[in-house]
Amino acid sequence: MNKVTIVGSGNWGSVAAKLIASNTLKLSSFHDEVRMWVFEETLPTGEKLTEVINQTNENVKYLPGVKLGKNVVADPDLESAVKDANMLVFVTPHQFMEGICKRVAGKIRTDAEGISLVKGMEVKKEGPCMISTLISNQLGINCSVLMGANIANEIAMEKFSEATVGYSQNKEAAEKWVQLFNTPYFNVTSVQDVEGVEMCGTLKNIVAVAAGFVDGLEMGNNTKAAIMRIGLKEMIAFSRLLFPSVKDSTFFESCGVADLITTCMGGRNRKVAEAYAKNGGKRSFEELEAEILRGQKLQGVLTAKEVYEVLTARGWVELFPLFRAVYEISTGVQPPSAIVEFSNNKPSSHHRQSML
Amino acid sequence: MNKVTIVGSGNWGSVAAKLIASNTLKLSSFHDEVRMWVFEETLPTGEKLTEVINQTNENVKYLPGVKLGKNVVADPDLESAVKDANMLVFVTPHQFMEGICKRVAGKIRTDAEGISLVKGMEVKKEGPCMISTLISNQLGINCSVLMGANIANEIAMEKFSEATVGYSQNKEAAEKWVQLFNTPYFNVTSVQDVEGVEMCGTLKNIVAVAAGFVDGLEMGNNTKAAIMRIGLKEMIAFSRLLFPSVKDSTFFESCGVADLITTCMGGRNRKVAEAYAKNGGKRSFEELEAEILRGQKLQGVLTAKEVYEVLTARGWVELFPLFRAVYEISTGVQPPSAIVEFSNNKPSSHHRQSML
């Protein structure tokens, strides 16, 4: 009998709980109960968030109006939440993951399997530090990832959507994750390419910034589609340079082209970049981020910087004219219009093509 | 010295003339003059269209406000227009191509090369009849294709865009076409996959109809991205079943993912399908087409029907749940909401995945 715990209870974590809880009731190989670790908060009413979730089956703060299922149990104690589970779902903001791993290391079942829904990872000069690798290394467990075109509120409303599970070796574990997440309106498939799936989730945000520039410059659908396509090819090339095992076909999965489309159509990275271009680069990203996102954080500009550091350290800058342009525009070195001018740089463009 | 004639002078043909004419002036291996065959019309002013084009360097009917270049010569006589050229650019509505081929067969240079910009082709039970093949067979010349995310008016305004040349054998000829079309704002690359490039141009319209249904049902970006992705995978699978030589990588080119994005964001197929879904399938496509497009023709529904005939004839229906759903919805067999329900059909979905 499999026992599931969700580490995290934000917007996406709550939707994951709803999906999973509907399946554990149906599948005989899973315990009905789904435990969800909730970072305890006191609501304006004076009640504790965990108590309200357990009384109403609703995360009134991060997913109001949606029932999670009676078999979801909110638990404010991290160690108690994870200790009995053999299936651990990680879905917290990126920056909390290292601390969480330290707190639960040695306090989980030795036969546990993990899956990370955390989008974004750190790209450092010495190479990228992937969240799934962090979990694997710190907890000594196998860790898959789940990514895709997943706007949480749309899935909560049971609108049709898809996701991709990426795994490294253990196909059986991956199939168990697929079983746990898949519903008639949430179509999950698995691919043996954990790095490819996780890279998609990170790099798409750089392309979304580029797409936002195009929107801000009002250059039309042709140009935007071209920039998205070039971005996709650079995502593939960069992923493959870092991890030669990454498969082209992964980018045809939900985590690839579908998530890229969603992120470049809506999404906060696109939105702030659009405002930046509309202002001709005269107002900083920090200022626009604070004004437009009101506390939510922008990933794309940071990722562009991190990726650019890898490119310079490894001598790859000329191979990635779009990633470079996003970095140079967002740091004020180039004007927003440079987003469509990199192609003039013929030698590198040809070099890039022959490489791809 | 290469000599270029453009067969066709509509919106896209006129933009092609502008692109080409700017390059023949610069490239020493090309005659400056670009001849353009114009189907003669008398304008409301009483003037002939060819005369006005030659006086003003502007196609006042199909691309008003844009100078084509002084070296573009409009010619109302098809035979005279083609007889001296060794590079023939075909860009007319699909249905005129067979008649044009018959008229010029035997009246062109034996060393001529062709390129087709005609989107759409006939898919029949006995297999697809591609426009490039029609040209090749009827004229006895080699014929490449040029496709991509090409909204003509955006390119006319010199907004950054891309295109893909697909060729079968002759790489040198393909490189000459790239030289002829490529400008700083119109980035052309070539791939050795004429079938793949041409299939992209046709099949994307089926996916655009599916995307329009999702828009009409107001299902959000997640769902739309998922449907576009599934459509792209079916495009690849269908192309490869018909032409095993088709390459996956072609779908990462402008003719593939970029054109799909443009077509599913704007585009007439999407628009009419959206109206169809909004009306719950109660008003026919014919009626909506007449009302919304005012004489322009819808490709997607017709292509869906043609492809469905191939699928039934070859026993492939179960492998293409999305193409099937578009056909069944557009013929009233299923309601528009079926566009997101095909995935319940698990066996075929799994079969499809293992095949892709």
XYZ file of C-alpha atoms in Angstrom:
712
model
C 0.000 0.000 0.000
C 1.442 3.338 -1.084
C 1.202 6.339 1.181
C 1.467 9.848 -0.237
C 2.593 13.088 1.380
C 2.634 16.457 -0.330
C 5.331 18.823 0.874
C 3.865 22.250 0.158
C 0.381 23.754 0.049
C 0.447 26.836 -2.167
C -1.709 27.300 -5.251
C -0.147 24.491 -7.301
C 0.404 22.271 -4.242
C -3.294 22.483 -3.392
C -4.312 21.573 -6.940
C -1.871 18.637 -6.796
C -3.558 17.536 -3.551
C -6.970 17.620 -5.256
C -5.741 15.553 -8.219
C -3.956 13.022 -6.022
C -6.762 12.704 -3.461
C -9.277 11.860 -6.176
C -7.016 9.027 -7.328
C -6.013 7.497 -3.985
C -9.727 6.931 -3.302
C -10.081 4.999 -6.542
C -6.844 3.034 -6.620
C -6.615 0.053 -4.315
C -2.830 0.131 -4.140
C -2.875 3.539 -2.398
C -3.945 4.530 1.104
C -6.911 6.879 0.838
C -5.374 9.500 3.091
C -3.152 12.140 1.477
C -1.112 14.089 3.960
C -0.203 17.686 3.058
C 2.445 19.621 4.903
C 1.218 23.185 5.371
C 3.468 26.018 6.453
C 1.260 27.188 9.295
C -0.258 30.642 9.069
C -2.787 32.496 11.155
C -5.595 33.831 8.999
C -7.103 37.314 9.446
C -9.997 35.577 11.234
C -7.568 34.341 13.902
C -7.931 30.689 12.808
C -5.015 28.475 11.865
C -4.757 27.631 8.147
C -4.362 23.882 8.804
C -7.460 23.810 11.002
C -9.560 25.544 8.359
C -8.308 23.172 5.650
C -9.139 20.136 7.795
C -12.589 21.480 8.705
C -13.655 22.745 5.288
C -11.489 20.642 2.897
C -10.525 23.892 1.262
C -7.289 25.877 1.174
C -9.059 29.170 1.719
C -5.859 31.164 1.330
C -4.214 29.689 -1.788
C -7.040 27.905 -3.626
C -10.314 29.382 -2.392
C -13.564 27.918 -3.674
C -12.173 24.477 -4.547
C -12.719 21.325 -2.458
C -9.528 19.307 -2.079
C -11.256 16.087 -1.009
C -12.086 14.829 2.502
C -9.104 12.506 2.459
C -6.588 15.385 2.358
C -5.167 15.974 5.851
C -3.289 19.207 6.478
C -0.369 18.795 8.871
C 1.686 21.748 10.177
C 4.530 19.483 11.372
C 6.929 18.701 8.544
C 8.643 15.711 10.180
C 5.376 14.086 11.187
C 3.936 14.711 7.710
C 6.724 12.907 5.851
C 7.651 10.048 8.192
C 5.176 7.372 7.041
C 5.048 8.183 3.333
C 6.775 6.202 0.613
C 5.745 8.766 -2.036
C 6.835 12.348 -1.442
C 5.577 15.179 -3.659
C 7.647 18.369 -3.423
C 5.865 21.546 -4.445
C 7.198 24.595 -2.612
C 8.856 27.779 -3.797
C 12.292 27.032 -5.148
C 14.229 28.870 -2.450
C 12.750 26.773 0.402
C 13.802 23.415 -0.992
C 17.318 23.303 0.419
C 16.117 24.073 3.963
C 13.310 21.526 3.721
C 15.693 18.814 2.536
C 17.969 19.478 5.509
C 15.060 19.211 7.932
C 13.710 15.905 6.630
C 17.000 14.151 5.772
C 17.236 10.902 7.722
C 13.621 11.203 8.875
C 11.901 9.614 5.900
C 11.362 5.995 4.894
C 14.363 4.436 3.213
C 12.143 3.068 0.432
C 10.626 6.492 -0.329
C 10.392 7.890 -3.873
C 10.260 11.629 -4.582
C 8.814 13.820 -7.304
C 9.505 17.528 -7.742
C 6.885 19.921 -9.110
C 9.198 22.857 -8.376
C 9.798 24.942 -11.485
C 13.051 26.807 -11.761
C 16.486 25.700 -10.709
C 19.808 27.299 -10.069
C 22.131 27.591 -13.022
C 25.653 28.210 -11.789
C 29.002 28.432 -13.504
C 29.987 24.980 -12.391
C 26.767 23.721 -13.954
C 23.112 23.737 -13.083
C 21.958 22.609 -9.688
C 18.669 20.892 -10.426
C 16.025 20.586 -7.747
C 15.538 16.881 -8.417
C 19.282 16.360 -7.958
C 19.245 18.378 -4.744
C 16.447 16.162 -3.384
C 18.132 12.976 -4.561
C 21.470 13.890 -3.064
C 20.279 15.303 0.228
C 17.640 12.677 0.986
C 19.299 9.686 -0.667
C 16.154 8.863 -2.657
C 15.234 8.568 -6.298
C 13.503 11.738 -7.546
C 11.392 12.289 -10.680
C 9.888 15.581 -11.862
C 6.458 16.646 -13.116
C 6.249 19.677 -15.442
C 3.886 20.922 -18.123
C 1.475 23.583 -19.248
C -0.065 23.802 -15.806
C -1.865 26.990 -14.862
C -3.052 25.789 -11.458
C -6.408 27.545 -11.402
C -7.408 26.153 -14.797
C -6.676 22.598 -13.625
C -8.579 23.250 -10.395
C -11.593 24.067 -12.583
C -11.064 20.688 -14.277
C -10.267 22.176 -17.674
C -8.410 19.735 -19.903
C -4.653 19.888 -19.477
C -1.524 17.768 -19.674
C 1.718 17.169 -17.823
C 4.960 15.274 -18.286
C 6.696 13.080 -15.716
C 10.451 12.915 -16.266
C 12.349 10.051 -14.683
C 15.931 8.839 -14.813
C 15.967 5.062 -14.310
C 13.004 3.695 -12.436
C 10.188 3.281 -14.958
C 7.964 1.511 -12.437
C 8.149 4.433 -10.042
C 7.363 6.796 -12.915
C 4.279 4.787 -13.835
C 3.113 4.975 -10.225
C 3.421 8.764 -10.385
C 1.456 8.813 -13.625
C -1.303 6.738 -11.976
C -1.347 9.089 -9.010
C -1.703 12.317 -11.019
C -3.600 11.275 -14.134
C -7.316 12.111 -14.359
C -9.714 12.346 -17.324
C -9.013 16.104 -17.505
C -5.313 15.943 -16.549
C -3.417 13.775 -18.972
C -0.018 12.664 -17.695
C 2.656 10.846 -19.672
C 6.170 9.834 -18.669
C 9.485 10.159 -20.467
C 12.882 8.850 -19.443
C 14.605 12.244 -19.453
C 14.520 13.912 -16.059
C 17.050 16.583 -17.082
C 15.226 17.477 -20.290
C 11.878 17.852 -18.517
C 13.369 19.956 -15.715
C 15.367 22.175 -18.109
C 12.147 22.937 -20.018
C 10.545 24.270 -16.836
C 13.412 26.699 -16.270
C 14.512 27.869 -19.700
C 11.001 28.640 -21.002
C 10.985 31.698 -18.720
C 13.847 33.288 -20.681
C 11.869 32.825 -23.895
C 8.784 34.316 -22.223
C 10.788 37.475 -21.502
C 11.766 37.647 -25.180
C 8.109 37.141 -26.193
C 7.121 39.942 -23.826
C 9.586 42.308 -25.524
C 8.005 41.497 -28.892
C 4.543 42.197 -27.468
C 5.721 45.485 -25.997
C 7.175 46.531 -29.358
C 3.883 45.520 -31.044
C 5.646 43.497 -33.704
C 2.807 41.079 -34.391
C 2.220 37.332 -34.355
C 4.765 36.407 -37.033
C 7.637 37.899 -35.110
C 6.450 36.513 -31.801
C 6.137 33.006 -33.247
C 9.628 33.322 -34.750
C 11.125 34.401 -31.440
C 9.365 31.566 -29.589
C 10.672 29.072 -32.125
C 14.247 30.339 -31.909
C 13.913 30.256 -28.136
C 12.752 26.646 -28.259
C 15.748 25.690 -30.388
C 18.114 27.404 -27.961
C 16.407 25.599 -25.053
C 17.082 22.295 -26.783
C 20.667 23.173 -27.690
C 21.521 24.442 -24.205
C 19.966 21.422 -22.490
C 21.857 19.051 -24.758
C 25.161 20.784 -24.242
C 24.761 20.420 -20.483
C 23.213 16.951 -20.565
C 23.996 15.004 -23.729
C 21.329 12.457 -22.750
C 18.515 15.002 -23.242
C 16.151 13.902 -26.006
C 14.712 16.149 -28.745
C 11.373 14.374 -28.398
C 10.975 15.650 -24.822
C 10.413 19.126 -26.269
C 7.310 17.867 -28.084
C 5.815 16.859 -24.705
C 3.635 19.053 -22.503
C 6.681 20.263 -20.548
C 8.198 21.529 -23.824
C 6.248 23.187 -26.575
C 2.919 23.348 -24.686
C 4.325 24.966 -21.555
C 6.312 27.366 -23.747
C 3.136 28.431 -25.562
C 1.172 28.952 -22.337
C 4.002 30.897 -20.732
C 4.554 33.127 -23.778
C 0.809 33.848 -24.138
C -0.011 34.631 -20.517
C 2.379 34.500 -17.608
C 4.137 37.040 -15.458
C 7.524 36.980 -17.202
C 5.898 37.946 -20.477
C 3.829 40.646 -18.803
C 6.666 42.469 -17.067
C 8.893 42.207 -20.161
C 6.090 43.723 -22.237
C 5.905 46.679 -19.866
C 9.702 47.013 -19.979
C 9.709 47.237 -23.773
C 6.737 49.623 -23.806
C 8.720 51.955 -21.581
C 11.700 51.689 -23.921
C 13.797 50.122 -21.179
C 13.651 53.338 -19.129
C 12.017 51.789 -16.077
C 13.913 48.933 -14.447
C 12.685 45.377 -14.194
C 12.783 45.632 -10.381
C 10.467 48.621 -10.427
C 8.024 47.071 -12.906
C 8.096 43.728 -11.094
C 7.142 45.380 -7.791
C 4.363 47.361 -9.481
C 2.875 44.616 -11.651
C 3.440 41.415 -9.709
C 2.870 42.764 -6.191
C 5.162 40.372 -4.389
C 5.238 37.476 -6.855
C 8.696 36.940 -8.241
C 10.032 37.066 -11.780
C 12.077 34.015 -12.807
C 13.013 34.781 -16.405
C 15.379 37.698 -15.937
C 17.240 35.899 -13.166
C 17.470 32.725 -15.221
C 18.713 34.725 -18.226
C 21.515 36.071 -16.038
C 22.409 32.647 -14.674
C 22.401 31.073 -18.120
C 24.506 33.942 -19.483
C 27.104 33.222 -16.814
C 27.280 29.623 -17.962
C 27.564 30.773 -21.588
C 30.479 33.114 -20.880
C 32.243 30.634 -18.608
C 32.099 27.944 -21.290
C 32.617 30.097 -24.373
C 29.141 29.392 -25.733
C 27.810 32.971 -26.013
C 27.864 33.055 -29.807
C 25.805 29.890 -30.012
C 22.858 31.449 -28.184
C 22.049 34.850 -29.720
C 18.521 34.929 -28.287
C 19.492 34.048 -24.712
C 22.256 36.624 -25.007
C 19.876 39.291 -26.321
C 17.436 38.716 -23.434
C 20.272 39.122 -20.947
C 21.676 42.245 -22.620
C 18.269 43.890 -22.987
C 17.197 43.151 -19.432
C 20.417 44.618 -18.062
C 20.108 47.761 -20.199
C 23.131 47.022 -22.415
C 20.868 46.857 -25.479
C 17.512 48.464 -26.273
C 14.405 46.215 -26.390
C 14.408 46.345 -30.200
C 17.611 44.263 -30.157
C 15.402 41.219 -29.599
C 14.835 40.990 -33.352
C 18.254 42.145 -34.486
C 20.444 39.344 -33.245
C 19.800 37.459 -36.455
C 22.004 39.928 -38.324
C 24.874 38.294 -36.533
C 25.226 35.811 -39.375
C 28.346 33.864 -38.457
C 27.047 32.823 -35.064
C 23.613 32.173 -36.487
C 25.093 29.800 -39.036
C 27.298 28.204 -36.463
C 24.270 27.717 -34.270
C 22.304 26.154 -37.066
C 24.942 23.677 -37.982
C 25.125 22.717 -34.336
C 21.390 22.221 -33.822
C 23.056 35.149 -64.516
C 19.846 33.986 -62.867
C 16.542 35.364 -64.041
C 13.510 35.268 -61.758
C 9.797 35.198 -62.584
C 7.026 35.193 -60.002
C 3.877 33.395 -61.095
C 1.150 35.101 -59.069
C 0.591 38.579 -57.672
C -1.812 38.371 -54.735
C -1.009 39.554 -51.245
C 1.750 37.009 -50.533
C 3.003 37.055 -54.149
C 3.468 40.812 -53.988
C 5.407 40.584 -50.732
C 7.560 37.864 -52.302
C 8.236 40.238 -55.214
C 9.358 42.953 -52.801
C 11.728 40.593 -50.965
C 13.174 39.162 -54.167
C 13.518 42.512 -55.950
C 15.547 43.947 -53.069
C 17.961 41.015 -53.386
C 18.362 40.829 -57.174
C 19.614 44.446 -57.062
C 22.283 43.490 -54.547
C 23.378 40.093 -55.827
C 25.608 40.097 -58.890
C 24.588 36.587 -59.944
C 20.981 37.694 -60.551
C 19.458 39.907 -63.258
C 18.009 42.999 -61.580
C 14.648 42.634 -63.286
C 12.022 40.503 -61.568
C 9.111 39.629 -63.780
C 5.737 39.076 -62.113
C 2.840 37.429 -63.894
C -0.331 39.294 -62.967
C -3.792 37.952 -63.669
C -5.071 41.062 -65.442
C -7.916 42.968 -63.845
C -9.561 46.268 -64.608
C -9.619 48.498 -61.547
C -12.654 50.605 -60.544
C -10.771 53.600 -62.017
C -10.823 51.883 -65.416
C -7.041 51.337 -65.423
C -5.418 47.934 -65.905
C -3.785 46.464 -62.779
C -0.504 45.681 -64.593
C -0.224 49.232 -65.879
C -0.742 50.715 -62.437
C 1.839 48.341 -60.920
C 4.376 49.289 -63.592
C 3.711 53.017 -63.201
C 3.587 53.203 -59.400
C 5.632 50.122 -58.353
C 2.733 49.238 -56.126
C 0.116 46.487 -56.250
C -2.704 48.840 -55.354
C -5.229 46.028 -55.170
C -3.486 43.321 -53.141
C -0.714 45.154 -51.269
C -1.630 48.844 -51.172
C 0.817 51.287 -49.639
C 3.936 49.173 -50.172
C 6.560 49.822 -52.895
C 7.620 46.602 -54.610
C 10.792 48.010 -56.134
C 11.343 49.628 -59.517
C 12.839 46.443 -60.914
C 9.554 44.518 -60.595
C 7.841 44.296 -63.983
C 4.193 43.235 -64.080
C 3.332 41.121 -67.106
C -0.244 40.049 -67.937
C 0.944 37.363 -70.393
C 1.790 34.119 -68.581
C 3.805 32.536 -71.406
C 5.864 35.646 -72.027
C 6.451 36.072 -68.274
C 7.931 32.603 -67.770
C 9.842 31.974 -70.985
C 13.225 33.524 -70.104
C 13.379 32.687 -66.416
C 15.500 29.945 -64.893
C 13.963 30.534 -61.451
C 10.175 30.247 -61.205
C 8.331 31.221 -58.029
C 4.775 29.850 -57.808
C 2.441 31.726 -55.503
C -1.178 31.510 -56.624
C -4.291 30.119 -54.992
C -4.060 26.347 -54.776
C -6.890 25.621 -57.206
C -5.257 27.530 -60.099
C -1.999 25.589 -60.062
C -3.066 22.679 -62.219
C -4.336 24.982 -64.994
C -1.232 27.149 -64.842
C 1.037 24.112 -65.120
C -0.829 22.976 -68.211
C -0.465 26.385 -69.841
C 3.278 26.736 -69.286
C 4.348 23.103 -69.790
C 6.900 22.939 -72.598
C 7.201 26.735 -72.700
C 9.811 27.210 -70.014
C 13.588 26.843 -70.023
C 14.734 23.264 -69.628
C 17.214 24.311 -66.955
C 14.536 26.072 -64.867
C 14.122 25.448 -61.143
C 10.799 25.972 -59.350
C 9.724 26.879 -55.831
C 6.169 26.686 -54.504
C 4.856 29.125 -51.901
C 1.376 27.645 -52.275
C 0.000 26.480 -48.926
C -2.457 23.618 -48.919
C -2.473 20.521 -51.051
C -4.905 17.825 -51.946
C -4.998 14.810 -49.683
C -6.722 11.953 -51.459
C -7.293 8.316 -50.614
C -4.553 7.185 -52.909
C -2.234 9.554 -51.092
C -1.600 13.261 -51.008
C -1.072 15.181 -54.203
C 1.478 17.782 -53.232
C 1.761 21.024 -55.165
C 5.525 20.697 -55.522
C 5.024 17.228 -56.999
C 2.366 18.540 -59.368
C 4.774 21.231 -60.603
C 7.661 18.787 -60.857
C 5.653 16.231 -62.789
C 3.821 18.564 -65.124
C 6.750 20.838 -65.966
C 9.556 18.317 -65.699
C 11.561 20.555 -63.363
C 12.920 20.282 -59.849
C 10.644 22.067 -57.352
C 11.363 23.207 -53.795
C 8.889 24.808 -51.350
C 8.992 27.830 -49.056
C 6.718 27.814 -45.984
C 6.747 29.458 -42.572
C 5.065 31.810 -40.148
C 4.386 34.310 -42.909
C 1.581 36.788 -42.399
C 2.203 38.726 -45.616
C 1.321 42.180 -44.342
C 3.667 41.897 -41.367
C 6.559 40.994 -43.660
C 5.634 43.841 -46.004
C 6.097 46.160 -43.006
C 9.555 44.629 -42.562
C 8.757 43.106 -39.180
C 11.169 40.319 -38.274
C 10.024 36.932 -39.544
C 11.338 33.572 -40.742
C 10.717 30.979 -43.417
C 11.868 27.492 -44.323
C 12.911 26.256 -47.762
C 12.298 22.541 -48.189
C 14.178 20.743 -50.968
C 14.516 17.164 -52.050
C 17.938 16.665 -53.641
C 19.489 19.788 -55.061
C 21.127 21.625 -52.163
C 22.732 24.176 -54.476
C 19.358 25.187 -55.889
C 17.992 25.443 -52.345
C 20.851 27.745 -51.337
C 20.087 29.948 -54.331
C 16.472 30.233 -53.164
C 17.658 31.134 -49.669
C 19.883 33.878 -51.147
C 16.978 35.185 -53.179
C 14.481 35.440 -50.301
C 16.658 36.146 -47.276
C 16.788 39.712 -45.916
C 17.821 41.123 -42.522
C 14.166 41.014 -41.422
C 13.229 37.774 -43.250
C 15.394 34.929 -42.095
C 15.348 31.933 -44.424
C 16.904 28.526 -43.777
C 16.795 25.363 -45.848
C 16.126 21.749 -44.884
C 16.331 18.641 -47.037
C 12.724 17.571 -46.457
C 10.363 18.921 -49.079
C 7.493 16.661 -47.952
C 7.846 17.574 -44.277
C 7.857 21.307 -45.019
C 4.862 21.076 -47.344
C 2.860 18.840 -44.965
C 3.357 21.427 -42.198
C 1.713 24.082 -44.366
C -1.380 21.936 -44.854
C -1.924 20.086 -41.603
C -1.512 23.124 -39.338
C -4.935 24.312 -40.529
C -6.626 21.285 -38.936
C -4.962 22.126 -35.630
C -6.037 25.766 -36.002
C -9.665 24.591 -36.215
C -9.170 22.608 -32.993
C -7.599 25.673 -31.330
C -10.578 27.755 -32.454
C -12.988 25.302 -30.779
C -11.032 25.667 -27.513
C -11.227 29.465 -27.808
C -14.965 29.302 -28.475
C -15.470 27.116 -25.395
C -13.348 29.569 -23.345
C -11.223 26.796 -21.916
C -8.117 28.876 -21.315
C -4.454 28.846 -22.301
C -3.533 25.524 -20.711
C -6.067 23.625 -22.734
C -5.272 25.499 -25.920
C -1.560 24.792 -25.550
C -2.300 21.124 -24.889
C -4.461 20.863 -27.995
C -1.817 22.604 -30.134
C 0.835 20.222 -28.833
C -1.263 17.131 -29.498
C -2.014 18.533 -32.950
C 1.686 19.021 -33.630
C 2.401 15.423 -32.644
C -0.348 14.179 -34.956
C 1.051 16.352 -37.768
C 4.428 14.676 -37.310
C 2.976 11.184 -37.082
C 0.740 11.612 -40.132
C 3.540 13.097 -42.234
C 5.871 10.261 -41.287
C 3.334 7.576 -42.050
C 2.871 9.014 -45.537
C 6.522 9.900 -46.114
C 8.932 7.900 -43.952
C 11.729 10.284 -44.961
C 10.106 13.215 -43.080
C 12.366 14.439 -40.274
C 11.233 15.347 -36.736
C 13.610 18.309 -36.774
C 11.652 19.948 -39.616
C 8.855 20.610 -37.124
C 11.198 22.796 -35.068
C 11.688 25.039 -38.127
C 9.618 28.093 -38.999
C 7.289 26.001 -41.180
C 6.518 23.822 -38.162
C 6.076 25.100 -34.641
C 6.249 28.819 -35.544
C 3.649 28.683 -38.301
C 1.441 26.542 -36.049
C 1.618 29.167 -33.286
C 0.822 32.059 -35.656
C -2.060 30.170 -37.241
C -3.559 29.113 -33.906
C -3.278 32.643 -32.467
C -4.699 34.605 -35.375
C -5.825 33.181 -38.672
C -9.155 32.581 -40.328
C -9.477 28.877 -39.553
C -9.210 29.588 -35.842
C -11.675 32.458 -36.107
C -14.474 30.582 -37.853
C -14.003 27.531 -35.604
C -14.273 29.792 -32.556
C -17.596 31.145 -33.853
C -18.775 27.579 -34.554
C -18.077 26.481 -30.967
C -19.622 29.661 -29.525
C -22.809 28.818 -31.378
C -22.716 25.271 -30.009
C -22.372 23.845 -33.506
C -25.859 25.106 -34.419
C -24.744 27.304 -37.306
C -22.894 25.545 -40.102
C -19.312 26.214 -41.116
C -20.500 27.292 -44.580
C -22.771 29.926 -43.081
C -20.132 31.261 -40.673
C -17.441 31.200 -43.359
C -19.564 33.337 -45.680
C -20.384 35.757 -42.875
C -16.927 36.096 -41.304
C -14.514 35.626 -44.194
C -16.500 37.422 -46.906
C -15.208 35.409 -49.810
C -11.891 34.148 -48.418
C -11.861 30.388 -48.139
C -11.453 28.109 -45.145
C -8.815 25.393 -45.578
C -8.887 23.577 -42.245
C -12.297 21.939 -42.398
C -11.711 20.718 -45.925
C -8.269 19.394 -45.015
C -9.731 17.646 -41.947
C -12.183 15.875 -44.235
C -9.491 14.867 -46.726
C -7.178 13.616 -44.004
C -10.047 11.696 -42.396
C -10.631 9.920 -45.706
C -7.003 8.836 -45.743
C -7.268 7.693 -42.114
C -10.329 5.521 -42.771
C -8.960 4.132 -46.032
C -5.751 3.043 -44.310
C -7.165 1.977 -40.933
C -5.352 4.750 -39.051
C -8.332 6.506 -37.429
C -7.516 5.344 -33.896
C -4.002 6.723 -34.163
C -5.224 10.289 -34.692
C -7.869 11.145 -32.073
C -7.454 14.899 -32.532
C -7.728 14.896 -36.338
C -10.733 12.608 -35.957
C -12.364 14.891 -33.385
C -11.937 17.950 -35.643
C -13.590 16.073 -38.495
C -16.447 14.757 -36.358
C -17.109 18.125 -34.735
C -17.007 20.070 -37.980
C -19.493 17.665 -39.578
C -21.860 17.819 -36.602
C -21.333 14.199 -35.504
C -19.908 15.402 -32.171
C -20.445 18.589 -30.172
C -17.569 21.131 -29.974
C -16.778 20.028 -26.407
C -15.578 16.704 -27.845
C -12.332 18.456 -28.716
C -11.078 17.829 -25.173
C -12.719 14.469 -24.611
C -10.886 12.320 -27.122
C -8.199 11.683 -24.545
C -10.603 9.443 -22.615
C -10.147 7.018 -25.450
C -7.193 5.469 -23.670
C -6.284 2.528 -25.885
C -5.798 4.627 -28.979
C -4.043 7.317 -27.008
C -1.547 4.787 -25.702
C -1.174 3.205 -29.076
C -0.527 6.620 -30.542
C 2.082 7.426 -27.939
C 4.018 4.279 -28.448
C 4.004 5.009 -32.144
C 5.195 8.604 -31.875
